[in-house]
JSON list of C-alpha atoms in Angstrom, two decimals:
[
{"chain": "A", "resi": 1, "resn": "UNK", "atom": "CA", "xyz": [-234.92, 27.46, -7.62]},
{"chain": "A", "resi": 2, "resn": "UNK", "atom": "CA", "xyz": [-234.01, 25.41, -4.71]},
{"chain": "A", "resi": 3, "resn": "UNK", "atom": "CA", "xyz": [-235.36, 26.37, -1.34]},
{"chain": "A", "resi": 4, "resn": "UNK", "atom": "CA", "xyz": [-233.50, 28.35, 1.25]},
{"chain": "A", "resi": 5, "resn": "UNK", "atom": "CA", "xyz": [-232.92, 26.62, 4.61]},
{"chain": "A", "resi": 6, "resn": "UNK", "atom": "CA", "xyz": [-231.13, 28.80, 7.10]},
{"chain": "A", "resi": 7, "resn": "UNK", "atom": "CA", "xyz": [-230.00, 26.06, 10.09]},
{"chain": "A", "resi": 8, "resn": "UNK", "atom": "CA", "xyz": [-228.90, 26.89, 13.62]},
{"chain": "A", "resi": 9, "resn": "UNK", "atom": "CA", "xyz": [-227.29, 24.09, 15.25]},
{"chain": "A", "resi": 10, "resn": "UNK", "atom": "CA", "xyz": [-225.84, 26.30, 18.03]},
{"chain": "A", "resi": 11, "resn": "UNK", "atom": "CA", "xyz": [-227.65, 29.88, 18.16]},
{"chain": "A", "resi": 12, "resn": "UNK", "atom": "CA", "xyz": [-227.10, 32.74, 20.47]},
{"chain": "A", "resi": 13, "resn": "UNK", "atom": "CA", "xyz": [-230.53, 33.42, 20.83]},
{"chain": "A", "resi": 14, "resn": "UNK", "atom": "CA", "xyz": [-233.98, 32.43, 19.61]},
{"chain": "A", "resi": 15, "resn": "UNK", "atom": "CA", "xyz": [-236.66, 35.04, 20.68]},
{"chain": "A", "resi": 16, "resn": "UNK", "atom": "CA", "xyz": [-239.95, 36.32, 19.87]},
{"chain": "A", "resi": 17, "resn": "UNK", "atom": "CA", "xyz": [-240.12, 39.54, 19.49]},
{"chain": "A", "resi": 18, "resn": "UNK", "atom": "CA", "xyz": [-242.58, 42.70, 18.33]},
{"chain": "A", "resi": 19, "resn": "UNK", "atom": "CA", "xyz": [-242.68, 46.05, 16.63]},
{"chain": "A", "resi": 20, "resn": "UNK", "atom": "CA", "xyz": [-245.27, 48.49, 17.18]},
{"chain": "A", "resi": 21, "resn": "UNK", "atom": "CA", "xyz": [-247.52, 50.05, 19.65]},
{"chain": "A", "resi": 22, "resn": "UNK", "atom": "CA", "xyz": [-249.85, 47.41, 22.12]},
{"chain": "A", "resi": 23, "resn": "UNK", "atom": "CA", "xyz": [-252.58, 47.08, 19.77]},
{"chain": "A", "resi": 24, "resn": "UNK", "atom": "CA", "xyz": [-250.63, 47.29, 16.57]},
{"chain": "A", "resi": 25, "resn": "UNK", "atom": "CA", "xyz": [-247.83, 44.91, 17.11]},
{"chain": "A", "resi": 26, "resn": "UNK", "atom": "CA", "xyz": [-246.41, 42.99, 14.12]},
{"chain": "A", "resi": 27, "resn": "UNK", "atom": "CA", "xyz": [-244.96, 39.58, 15.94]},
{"chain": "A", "resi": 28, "resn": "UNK", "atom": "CA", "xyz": [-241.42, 38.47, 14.95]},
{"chain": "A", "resi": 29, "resn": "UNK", "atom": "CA", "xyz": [-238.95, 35.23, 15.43]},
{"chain": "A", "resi": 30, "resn": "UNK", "atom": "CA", "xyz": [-235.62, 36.01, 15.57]},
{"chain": "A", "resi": 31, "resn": "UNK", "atom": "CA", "xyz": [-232.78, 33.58, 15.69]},
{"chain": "A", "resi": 32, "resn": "UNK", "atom": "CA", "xyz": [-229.11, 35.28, 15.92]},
{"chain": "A", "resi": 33, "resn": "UNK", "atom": "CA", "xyz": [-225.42, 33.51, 16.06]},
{"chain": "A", "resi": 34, "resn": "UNK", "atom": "CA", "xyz": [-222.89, 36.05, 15.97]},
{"chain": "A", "resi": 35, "resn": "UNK", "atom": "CA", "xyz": [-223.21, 38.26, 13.17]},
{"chain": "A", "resi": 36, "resn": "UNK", "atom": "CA", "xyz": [-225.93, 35.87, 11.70]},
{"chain": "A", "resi": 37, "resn": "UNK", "atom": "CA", "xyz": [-229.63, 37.24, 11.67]},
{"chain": "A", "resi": 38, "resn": "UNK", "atom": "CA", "xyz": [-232.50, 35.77, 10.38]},
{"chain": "A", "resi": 39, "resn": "UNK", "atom": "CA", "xyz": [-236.11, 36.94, 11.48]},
{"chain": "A", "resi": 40, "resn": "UNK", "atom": "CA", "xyz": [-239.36, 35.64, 10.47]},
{"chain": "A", "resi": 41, "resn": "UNK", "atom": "CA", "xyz": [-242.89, 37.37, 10.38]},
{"chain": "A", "resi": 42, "resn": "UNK", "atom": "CA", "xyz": [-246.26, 35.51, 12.38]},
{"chain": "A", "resi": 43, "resn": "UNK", "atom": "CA", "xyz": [-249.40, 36.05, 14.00]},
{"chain": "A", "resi": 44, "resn": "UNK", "atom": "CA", "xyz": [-249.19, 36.17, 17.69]},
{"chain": "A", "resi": 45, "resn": "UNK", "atom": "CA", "xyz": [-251.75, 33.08, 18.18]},
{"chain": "A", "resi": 46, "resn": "UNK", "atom": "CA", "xyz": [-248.92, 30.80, 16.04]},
{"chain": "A", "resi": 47, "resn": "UNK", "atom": "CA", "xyz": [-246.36, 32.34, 18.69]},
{"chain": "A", "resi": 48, "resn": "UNK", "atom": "CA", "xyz": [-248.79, 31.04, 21.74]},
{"chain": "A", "resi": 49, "resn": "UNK", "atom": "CA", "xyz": [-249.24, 28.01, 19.53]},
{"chain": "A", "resi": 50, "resn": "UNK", "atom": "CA", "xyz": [-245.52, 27.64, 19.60]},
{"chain": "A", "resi": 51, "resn": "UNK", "atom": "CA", "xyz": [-244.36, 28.32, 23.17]},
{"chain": "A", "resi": 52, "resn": "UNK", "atom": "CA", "xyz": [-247.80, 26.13, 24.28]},
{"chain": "A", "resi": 53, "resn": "UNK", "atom": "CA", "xyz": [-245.96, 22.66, 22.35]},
{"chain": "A", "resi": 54, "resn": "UNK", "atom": "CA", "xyz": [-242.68, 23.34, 23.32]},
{"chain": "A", "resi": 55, "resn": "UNK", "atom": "CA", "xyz": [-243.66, 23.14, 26.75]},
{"chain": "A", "resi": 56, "resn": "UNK", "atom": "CA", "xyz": [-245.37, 20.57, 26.07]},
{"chain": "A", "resi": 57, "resn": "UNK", "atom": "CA", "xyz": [-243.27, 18.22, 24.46]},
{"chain": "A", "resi": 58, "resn": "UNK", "atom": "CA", "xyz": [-240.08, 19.00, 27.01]},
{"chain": "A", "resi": 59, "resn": "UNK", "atom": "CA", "xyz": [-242.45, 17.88, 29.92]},
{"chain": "A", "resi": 60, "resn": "UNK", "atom": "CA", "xyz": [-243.50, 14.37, 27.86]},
{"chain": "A", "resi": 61, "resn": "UNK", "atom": "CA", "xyz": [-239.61, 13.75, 27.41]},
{"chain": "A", "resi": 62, "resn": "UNK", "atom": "CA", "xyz": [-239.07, 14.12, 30.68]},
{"chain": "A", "resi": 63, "resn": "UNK", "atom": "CA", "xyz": [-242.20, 12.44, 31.70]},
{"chain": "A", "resi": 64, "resn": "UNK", "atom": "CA", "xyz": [-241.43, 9.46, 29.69]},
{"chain": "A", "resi": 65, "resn": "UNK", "atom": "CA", "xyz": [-237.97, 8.82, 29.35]},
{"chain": "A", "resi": 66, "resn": "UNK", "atom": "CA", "xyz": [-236.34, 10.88, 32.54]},
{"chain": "A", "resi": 67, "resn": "UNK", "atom": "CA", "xyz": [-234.62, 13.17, 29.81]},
{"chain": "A", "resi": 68, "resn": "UNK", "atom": "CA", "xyz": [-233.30, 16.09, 32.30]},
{"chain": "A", "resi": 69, "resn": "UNK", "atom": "CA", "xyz": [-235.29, 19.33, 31.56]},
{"chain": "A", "resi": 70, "resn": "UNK", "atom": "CA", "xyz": [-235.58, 22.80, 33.36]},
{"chain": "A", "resi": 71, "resn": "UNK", "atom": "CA", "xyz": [-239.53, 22.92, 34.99]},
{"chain": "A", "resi": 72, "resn": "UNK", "atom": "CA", "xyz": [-241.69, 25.68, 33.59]},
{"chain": "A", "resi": 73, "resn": "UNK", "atom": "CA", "xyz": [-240.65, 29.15, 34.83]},
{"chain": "A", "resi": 74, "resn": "UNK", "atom": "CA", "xyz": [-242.10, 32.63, 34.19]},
{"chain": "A", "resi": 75, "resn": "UNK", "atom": "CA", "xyz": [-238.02, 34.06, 34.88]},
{"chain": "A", "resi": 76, "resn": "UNK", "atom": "CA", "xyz": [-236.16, 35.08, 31.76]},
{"chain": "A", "resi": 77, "resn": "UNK", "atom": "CA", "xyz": [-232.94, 35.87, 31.70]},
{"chain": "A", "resi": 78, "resn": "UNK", "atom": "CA", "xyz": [-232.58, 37.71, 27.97]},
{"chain": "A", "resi": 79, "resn": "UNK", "atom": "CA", "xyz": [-235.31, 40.83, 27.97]},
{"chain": "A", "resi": 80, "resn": "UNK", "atom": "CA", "xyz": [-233.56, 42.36, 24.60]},
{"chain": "A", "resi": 81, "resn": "UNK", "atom": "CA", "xyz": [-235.56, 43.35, 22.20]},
{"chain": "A", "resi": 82, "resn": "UNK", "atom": "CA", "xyz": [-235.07, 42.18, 18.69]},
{"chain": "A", "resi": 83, "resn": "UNK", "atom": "CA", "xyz": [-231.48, 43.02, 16.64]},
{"chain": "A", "resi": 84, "resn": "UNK", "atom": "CA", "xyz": [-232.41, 46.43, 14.74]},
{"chain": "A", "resi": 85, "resn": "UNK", "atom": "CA", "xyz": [-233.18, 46.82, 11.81]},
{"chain": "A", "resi": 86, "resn": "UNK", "atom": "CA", "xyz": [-235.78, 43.68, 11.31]},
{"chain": "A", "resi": 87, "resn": "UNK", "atom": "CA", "xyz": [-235.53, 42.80, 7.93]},
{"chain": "A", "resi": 88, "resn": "UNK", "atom": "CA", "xyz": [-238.18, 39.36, 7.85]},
{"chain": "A", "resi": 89, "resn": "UNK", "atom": "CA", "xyz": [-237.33, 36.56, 5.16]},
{"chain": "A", "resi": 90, "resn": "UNK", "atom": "CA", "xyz": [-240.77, 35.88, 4.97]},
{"chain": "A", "resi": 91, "resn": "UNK", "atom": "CA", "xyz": [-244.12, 35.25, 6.77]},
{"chain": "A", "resi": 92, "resn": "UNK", "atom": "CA", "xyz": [-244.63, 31.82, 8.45]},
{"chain": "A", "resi": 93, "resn": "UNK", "atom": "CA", "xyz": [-247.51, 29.75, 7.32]},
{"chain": "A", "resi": 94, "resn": "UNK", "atom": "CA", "xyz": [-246.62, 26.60, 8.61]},
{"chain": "A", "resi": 95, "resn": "UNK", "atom": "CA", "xyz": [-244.57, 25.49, 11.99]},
{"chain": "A", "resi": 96, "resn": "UNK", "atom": "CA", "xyz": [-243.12, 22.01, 12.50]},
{"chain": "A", "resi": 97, "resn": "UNK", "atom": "CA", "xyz": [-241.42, 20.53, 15.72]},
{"chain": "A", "resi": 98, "resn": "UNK", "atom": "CA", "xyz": [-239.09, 17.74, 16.42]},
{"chain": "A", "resi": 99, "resn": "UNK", "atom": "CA", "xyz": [-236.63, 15.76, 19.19]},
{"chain": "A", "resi": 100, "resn": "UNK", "atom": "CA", "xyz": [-232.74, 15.19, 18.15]},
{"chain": "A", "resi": 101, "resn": "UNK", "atom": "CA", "xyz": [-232.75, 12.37, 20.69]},
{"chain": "A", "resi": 102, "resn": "UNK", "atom": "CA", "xyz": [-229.00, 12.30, 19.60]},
{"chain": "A", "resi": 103, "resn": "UNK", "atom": "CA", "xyz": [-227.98, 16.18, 21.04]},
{"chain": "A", "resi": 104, "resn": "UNK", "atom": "CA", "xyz": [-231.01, 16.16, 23.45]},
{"chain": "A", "resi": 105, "resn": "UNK", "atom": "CA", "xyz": [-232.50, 19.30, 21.32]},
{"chain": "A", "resi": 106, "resn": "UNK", "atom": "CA", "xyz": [-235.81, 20.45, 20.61]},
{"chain": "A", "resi": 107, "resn": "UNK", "atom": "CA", "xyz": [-236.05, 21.07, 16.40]},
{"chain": "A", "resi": 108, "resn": "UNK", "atom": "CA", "xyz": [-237.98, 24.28, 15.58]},
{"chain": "A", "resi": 109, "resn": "UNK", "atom": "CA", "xyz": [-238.65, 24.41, 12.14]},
{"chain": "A", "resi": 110, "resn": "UNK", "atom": "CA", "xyz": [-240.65, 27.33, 10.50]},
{"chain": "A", "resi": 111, "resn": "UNK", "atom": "CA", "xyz": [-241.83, 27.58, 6.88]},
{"chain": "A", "resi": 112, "resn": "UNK", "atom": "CA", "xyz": [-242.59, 30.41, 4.76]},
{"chain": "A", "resi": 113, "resn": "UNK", "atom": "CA", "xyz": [-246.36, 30.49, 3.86]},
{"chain": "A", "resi": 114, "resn": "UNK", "atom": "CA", "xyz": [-246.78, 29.21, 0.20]},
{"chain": "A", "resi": 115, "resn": "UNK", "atom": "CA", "xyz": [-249.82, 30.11, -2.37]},
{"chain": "A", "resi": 116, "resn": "UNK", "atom": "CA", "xyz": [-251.06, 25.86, -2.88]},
{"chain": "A", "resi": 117, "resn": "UNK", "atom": "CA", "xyz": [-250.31, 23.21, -0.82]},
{"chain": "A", "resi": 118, "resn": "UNK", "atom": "CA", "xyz": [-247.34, 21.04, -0.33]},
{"chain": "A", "resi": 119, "resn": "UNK", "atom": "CA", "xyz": [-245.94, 17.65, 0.59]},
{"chain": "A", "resi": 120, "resn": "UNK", "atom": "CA", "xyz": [-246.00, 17.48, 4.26]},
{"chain": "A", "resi": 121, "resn": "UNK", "atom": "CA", "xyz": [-243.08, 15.49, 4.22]},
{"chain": "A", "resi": 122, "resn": "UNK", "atom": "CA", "xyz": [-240.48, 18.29, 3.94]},
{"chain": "A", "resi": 123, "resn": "UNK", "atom": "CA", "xyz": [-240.99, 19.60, 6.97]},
{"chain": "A", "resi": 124, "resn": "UNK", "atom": "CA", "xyz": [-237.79, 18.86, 9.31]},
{"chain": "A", "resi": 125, "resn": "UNK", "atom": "CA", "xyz": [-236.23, 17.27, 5.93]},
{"chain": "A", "resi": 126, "resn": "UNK", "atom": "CA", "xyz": [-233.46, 18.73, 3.73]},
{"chain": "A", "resi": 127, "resn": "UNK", "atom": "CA", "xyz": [-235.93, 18.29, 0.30]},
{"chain": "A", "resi": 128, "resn": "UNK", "atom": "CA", "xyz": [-234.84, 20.89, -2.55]},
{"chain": "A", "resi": 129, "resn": "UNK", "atom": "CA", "xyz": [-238.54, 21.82, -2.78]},
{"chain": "A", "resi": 130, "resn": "UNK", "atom": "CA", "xyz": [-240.36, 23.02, -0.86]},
{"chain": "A", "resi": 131, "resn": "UNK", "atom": "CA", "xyz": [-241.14, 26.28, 1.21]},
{"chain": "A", "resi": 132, "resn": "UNK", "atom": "CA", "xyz": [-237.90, 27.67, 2.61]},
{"chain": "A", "resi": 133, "resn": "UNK", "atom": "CA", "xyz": [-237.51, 27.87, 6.52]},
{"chain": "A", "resi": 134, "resn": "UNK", "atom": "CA", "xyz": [-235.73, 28.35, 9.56]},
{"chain": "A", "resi": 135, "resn": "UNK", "atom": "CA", "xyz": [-234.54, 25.17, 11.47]},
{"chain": "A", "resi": 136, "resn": "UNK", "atom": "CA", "xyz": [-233.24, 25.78, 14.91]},
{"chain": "A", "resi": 137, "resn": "UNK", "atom": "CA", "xyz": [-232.09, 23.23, 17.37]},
{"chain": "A", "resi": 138, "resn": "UNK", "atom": "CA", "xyz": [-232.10, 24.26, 21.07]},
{"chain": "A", "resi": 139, "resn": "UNK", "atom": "CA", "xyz": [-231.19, 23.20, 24.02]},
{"chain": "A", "resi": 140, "resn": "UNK", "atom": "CA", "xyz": [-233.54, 21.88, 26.93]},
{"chain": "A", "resi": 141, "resn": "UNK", "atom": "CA", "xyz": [-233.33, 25.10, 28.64]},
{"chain": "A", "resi": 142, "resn": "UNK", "atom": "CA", "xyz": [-232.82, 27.57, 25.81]},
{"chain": "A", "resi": 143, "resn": "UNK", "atom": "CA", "xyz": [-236.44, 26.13, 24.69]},
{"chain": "A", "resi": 144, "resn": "UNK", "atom": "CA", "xyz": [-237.70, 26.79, 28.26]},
{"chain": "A", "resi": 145, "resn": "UNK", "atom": "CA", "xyz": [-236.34, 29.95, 28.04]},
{"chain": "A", "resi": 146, "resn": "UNK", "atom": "CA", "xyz": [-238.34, 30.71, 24.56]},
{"chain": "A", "resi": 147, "resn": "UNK", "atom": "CA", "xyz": [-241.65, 29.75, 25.95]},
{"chain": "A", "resi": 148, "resn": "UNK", "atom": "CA", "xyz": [-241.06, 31.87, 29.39]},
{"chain": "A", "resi": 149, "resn": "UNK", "atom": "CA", "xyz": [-240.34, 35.13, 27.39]},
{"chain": "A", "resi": 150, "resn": "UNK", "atom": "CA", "xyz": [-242.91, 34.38, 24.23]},
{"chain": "A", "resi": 151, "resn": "UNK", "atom": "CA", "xyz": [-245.38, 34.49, 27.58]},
{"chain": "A", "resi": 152, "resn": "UNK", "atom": "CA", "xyz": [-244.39, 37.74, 28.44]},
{"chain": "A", "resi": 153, "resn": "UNK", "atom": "CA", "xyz": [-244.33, 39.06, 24.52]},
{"chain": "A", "resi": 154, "resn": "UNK", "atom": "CA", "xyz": [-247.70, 37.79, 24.21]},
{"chain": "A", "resi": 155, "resn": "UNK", "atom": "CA", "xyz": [-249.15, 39.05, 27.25]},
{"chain": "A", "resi": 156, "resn": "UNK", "atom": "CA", "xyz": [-247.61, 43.02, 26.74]},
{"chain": "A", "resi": 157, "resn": "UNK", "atom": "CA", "xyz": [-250.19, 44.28, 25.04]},
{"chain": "A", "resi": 158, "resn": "UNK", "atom": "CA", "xyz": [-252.97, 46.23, 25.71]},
{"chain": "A", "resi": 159, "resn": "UNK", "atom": "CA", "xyz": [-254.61, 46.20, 28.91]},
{"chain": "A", "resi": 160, "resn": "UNK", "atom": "CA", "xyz": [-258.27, 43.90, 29.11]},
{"chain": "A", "resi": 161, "resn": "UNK", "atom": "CA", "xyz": [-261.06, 46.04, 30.46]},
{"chain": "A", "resi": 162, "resn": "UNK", "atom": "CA", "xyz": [-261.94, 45.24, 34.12]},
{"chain": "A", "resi": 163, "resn": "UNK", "atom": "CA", "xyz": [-265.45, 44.49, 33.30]},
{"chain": "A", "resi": 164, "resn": "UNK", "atom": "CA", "xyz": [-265.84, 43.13, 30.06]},
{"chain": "A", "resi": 165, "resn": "UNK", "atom": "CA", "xyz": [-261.64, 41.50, 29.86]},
{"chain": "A", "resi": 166, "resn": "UNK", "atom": "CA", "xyz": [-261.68, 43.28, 26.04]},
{"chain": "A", "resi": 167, "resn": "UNK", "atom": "CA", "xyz": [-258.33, 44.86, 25.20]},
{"chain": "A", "resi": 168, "resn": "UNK", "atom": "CA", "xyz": [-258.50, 48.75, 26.26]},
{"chain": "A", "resi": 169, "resn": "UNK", "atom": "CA", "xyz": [-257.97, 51.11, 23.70]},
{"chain": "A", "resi": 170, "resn": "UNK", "atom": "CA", "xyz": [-256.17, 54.45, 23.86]},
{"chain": "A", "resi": 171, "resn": "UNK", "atom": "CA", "xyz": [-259.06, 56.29, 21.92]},
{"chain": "A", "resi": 172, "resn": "UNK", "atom": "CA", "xyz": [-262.26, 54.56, 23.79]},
{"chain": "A", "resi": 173, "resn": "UNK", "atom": "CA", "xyz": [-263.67, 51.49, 24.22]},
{"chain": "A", "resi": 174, "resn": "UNK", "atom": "CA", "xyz": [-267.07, 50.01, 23.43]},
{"chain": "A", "resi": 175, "resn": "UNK", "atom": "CA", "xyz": [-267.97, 47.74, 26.30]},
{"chain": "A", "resi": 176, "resn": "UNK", "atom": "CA", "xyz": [-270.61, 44.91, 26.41]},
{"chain": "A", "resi": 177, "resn": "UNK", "atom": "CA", "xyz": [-271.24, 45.30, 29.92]},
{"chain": "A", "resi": 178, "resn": "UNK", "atom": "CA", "xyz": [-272.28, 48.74, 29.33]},
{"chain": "A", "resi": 179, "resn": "UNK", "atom": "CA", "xyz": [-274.35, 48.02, 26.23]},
{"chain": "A", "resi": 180, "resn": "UNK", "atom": "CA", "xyz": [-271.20, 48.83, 24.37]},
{"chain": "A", "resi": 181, "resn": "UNK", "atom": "CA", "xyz": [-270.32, 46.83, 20.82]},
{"chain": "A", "resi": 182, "resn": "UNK", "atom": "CA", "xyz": [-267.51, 45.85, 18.96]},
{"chain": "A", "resi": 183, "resn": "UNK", "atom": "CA", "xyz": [-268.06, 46.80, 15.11]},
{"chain": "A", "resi": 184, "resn": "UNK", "atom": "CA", "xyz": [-265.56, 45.57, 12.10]},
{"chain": "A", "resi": 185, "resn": "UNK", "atom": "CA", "xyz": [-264.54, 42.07, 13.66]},
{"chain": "A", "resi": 186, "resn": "UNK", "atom": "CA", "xyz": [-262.75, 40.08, 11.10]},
{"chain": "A", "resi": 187, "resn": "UNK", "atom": "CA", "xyz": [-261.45, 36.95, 11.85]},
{"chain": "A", "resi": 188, "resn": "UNK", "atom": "CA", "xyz": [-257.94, 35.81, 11.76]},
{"chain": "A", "resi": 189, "resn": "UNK", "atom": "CA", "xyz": [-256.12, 33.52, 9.12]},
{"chain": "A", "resi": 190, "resn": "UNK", "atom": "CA", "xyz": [-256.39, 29.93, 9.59]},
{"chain": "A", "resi": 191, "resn": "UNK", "atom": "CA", "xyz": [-253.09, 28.70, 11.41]},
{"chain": "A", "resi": 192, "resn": "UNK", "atom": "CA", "xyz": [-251.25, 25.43, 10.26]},
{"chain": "A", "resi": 193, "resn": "UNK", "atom": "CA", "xyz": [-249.06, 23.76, 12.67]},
{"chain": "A", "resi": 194, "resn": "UNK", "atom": "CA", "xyz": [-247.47, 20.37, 11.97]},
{"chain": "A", "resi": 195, "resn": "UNK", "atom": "CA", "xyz": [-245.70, 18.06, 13.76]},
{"chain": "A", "resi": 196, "resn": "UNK", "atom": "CA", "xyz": [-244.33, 15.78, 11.56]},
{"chain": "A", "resi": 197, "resn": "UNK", "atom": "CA", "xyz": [-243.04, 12.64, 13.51]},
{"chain": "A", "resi": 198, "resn": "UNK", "atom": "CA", "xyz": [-242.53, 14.53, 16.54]},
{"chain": "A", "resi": 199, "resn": "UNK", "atom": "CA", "xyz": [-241.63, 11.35, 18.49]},
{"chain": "A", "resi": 200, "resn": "UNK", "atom": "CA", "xyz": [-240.26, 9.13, 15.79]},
{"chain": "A", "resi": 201, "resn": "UNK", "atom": "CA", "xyz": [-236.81, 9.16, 17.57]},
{"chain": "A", "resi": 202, "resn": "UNK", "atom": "CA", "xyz": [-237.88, 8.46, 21.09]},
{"chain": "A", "resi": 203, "resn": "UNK", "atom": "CA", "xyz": [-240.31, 5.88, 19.91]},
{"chain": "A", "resi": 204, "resn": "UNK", "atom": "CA", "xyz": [-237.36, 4.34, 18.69]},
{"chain": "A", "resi": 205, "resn": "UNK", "atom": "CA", "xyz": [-236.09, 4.46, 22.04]},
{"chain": "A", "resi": 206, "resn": "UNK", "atom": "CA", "xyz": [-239.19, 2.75, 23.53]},
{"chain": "A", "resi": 207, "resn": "UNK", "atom": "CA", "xyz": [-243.01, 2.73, 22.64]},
{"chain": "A", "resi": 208, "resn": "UNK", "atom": "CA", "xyz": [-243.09, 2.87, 18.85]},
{"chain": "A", "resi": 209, "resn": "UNK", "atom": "CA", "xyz": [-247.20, 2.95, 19.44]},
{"chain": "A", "resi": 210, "resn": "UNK", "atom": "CA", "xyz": [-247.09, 6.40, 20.75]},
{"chain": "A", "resi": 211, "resn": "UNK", "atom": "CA", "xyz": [-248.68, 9.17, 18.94]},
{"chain": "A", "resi": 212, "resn": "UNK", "atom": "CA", "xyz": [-250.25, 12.74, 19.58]},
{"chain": "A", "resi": 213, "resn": "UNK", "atom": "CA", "xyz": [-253.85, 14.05, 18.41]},
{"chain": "A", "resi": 214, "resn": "UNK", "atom": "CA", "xyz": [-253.15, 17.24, 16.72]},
{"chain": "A", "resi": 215, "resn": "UNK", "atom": "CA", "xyz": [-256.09, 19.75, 17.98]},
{"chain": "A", "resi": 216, "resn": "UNK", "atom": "CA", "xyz": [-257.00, 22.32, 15.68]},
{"chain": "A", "resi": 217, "resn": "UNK", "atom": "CA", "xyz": [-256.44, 25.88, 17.60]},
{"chain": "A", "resi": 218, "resn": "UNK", "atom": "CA", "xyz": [-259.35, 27.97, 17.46]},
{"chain": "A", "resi": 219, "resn": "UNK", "atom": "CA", "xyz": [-259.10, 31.91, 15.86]},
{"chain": "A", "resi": 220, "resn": "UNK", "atom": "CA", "xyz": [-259.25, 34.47, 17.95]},
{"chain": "A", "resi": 221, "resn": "UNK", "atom": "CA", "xyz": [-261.74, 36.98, 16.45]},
{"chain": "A", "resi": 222, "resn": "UNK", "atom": "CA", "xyz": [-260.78, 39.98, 18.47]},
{"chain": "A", "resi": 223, "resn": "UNK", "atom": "CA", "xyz": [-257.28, 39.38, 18.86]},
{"chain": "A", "resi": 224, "resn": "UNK", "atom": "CA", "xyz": [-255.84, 43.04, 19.94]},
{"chain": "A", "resi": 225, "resn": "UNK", "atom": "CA", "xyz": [-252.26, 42.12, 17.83]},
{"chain": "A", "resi": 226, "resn": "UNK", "atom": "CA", "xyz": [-253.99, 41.32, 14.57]},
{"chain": "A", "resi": 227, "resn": "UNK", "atom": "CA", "xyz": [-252.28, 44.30, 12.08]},
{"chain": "A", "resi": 228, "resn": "UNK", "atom": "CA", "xyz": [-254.52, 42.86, 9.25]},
{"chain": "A", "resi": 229, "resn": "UNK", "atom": "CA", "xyz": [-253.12, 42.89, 5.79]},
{"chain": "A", "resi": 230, "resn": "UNK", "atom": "CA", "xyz": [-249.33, 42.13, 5.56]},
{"chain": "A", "resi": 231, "resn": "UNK", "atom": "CA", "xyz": [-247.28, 45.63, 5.49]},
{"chain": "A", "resi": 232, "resn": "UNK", "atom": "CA", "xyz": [-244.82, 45.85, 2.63]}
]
């Protein structure tokens, strides 16, 4: 079967999202163009992960090539939550991102975790196999506008303790100041983030000998989000 590839070109919003109560959030990407709905399922590091290259990659446009973009803002204009119900098309293993140098628009492209491995060349391509995925394209400040409001998603959960910065709980909490311990830590799935030829286009417009080191992101092992095995 051929994979699914559900495109926005033009979308009425592209938000992260969350259900749940702070310290048992399930994280959610939603994109919506009139009646259209598609939402996706992630762990709130690949969310971070997310907002952290967007922002990065407008401000090296911008920085190299004068490209007009909105500066970094913590103001966001759409606090809606999600479009009820949230029906998820699947989980997202791996993220890619691109530049349309031709519409000026930052390519979000998120694929649905798979059981091997696959050709890393489908990412941002229009392959028949392959994981499926959403591919959104968004504007300059529609992608400034995701990574303001992703902050605030992210940083709505629980509360860190005053002395030891661990996420309160409502029931207790253990803390190491106080000869306190954390028991049960698991740590989190290994993330995958790609960037497959971020910059091919604007090296085309000018320094085809620019690249970007990829950094691994480090696991959080105490993560207060995590909601452990995937619900049905």
């Amino acid at each position: 079967m051929s994979r699914a590839i559900h495109v926005f070109r033009s979308p009425d919003r592209f938000i992260a999202g969350t259900i749940g109560q702070p310290g048992d959030r399930t994280f959610y990407l939603q994109a919506v163009h009139e009646s259209r709905v598609v939402s996706v399922m992630l762990e709130k590091q690949q969310v971070q992960i997310l907002a952290d290259r967007i922002g990065a990659l407008l401000d090296e446009i911008h920085r190299r090539f004068g490209t007009p973009v909105p500066p970094p803002t913590d103001r966001v204009g759409d606090l809606s939550p999600l479009v009820m119900p949230v029906d998820a098309e699947f989980r997202v293993g791996t993220m890619g991102l691109g530049w349309d140098a031709e519409s000026e628009a930052v390519v979000v492209e998120l694929l649905a975790t798979t059981e091997g491995e696959f050709d890393e060349s489908v990412v941002l391509d229009d392959t028949d196999e392959g994981p499926d995925a959403v591919r959104v394209f968004l504007s300059t400040a529609a992608a400034r506008e995701f990574a303001a409001r992703s902050a605030k998603v992210i940083s709505a959960g629980r509360q860190p303790c005053p002395l030891c910065n661990e996420p309160l709980d409502p029931n207790g909490h253990l803390c190491v100041r106080t000869n306190g311990y954390k028991r049960d830590a698991e740590l989190s799935k290994s993330l995958d983030f790609i960037d497959p030829a971020v910059f091919n286009s604007l090296a085309a417009q000018g320094d085809p000998s620019f690249s970007v080191e990829d950094d691994d992101e480090p696991d959080d092992p105490d993560d207060p989000d995590e909601t452990g095995p995937e619900r049905p």
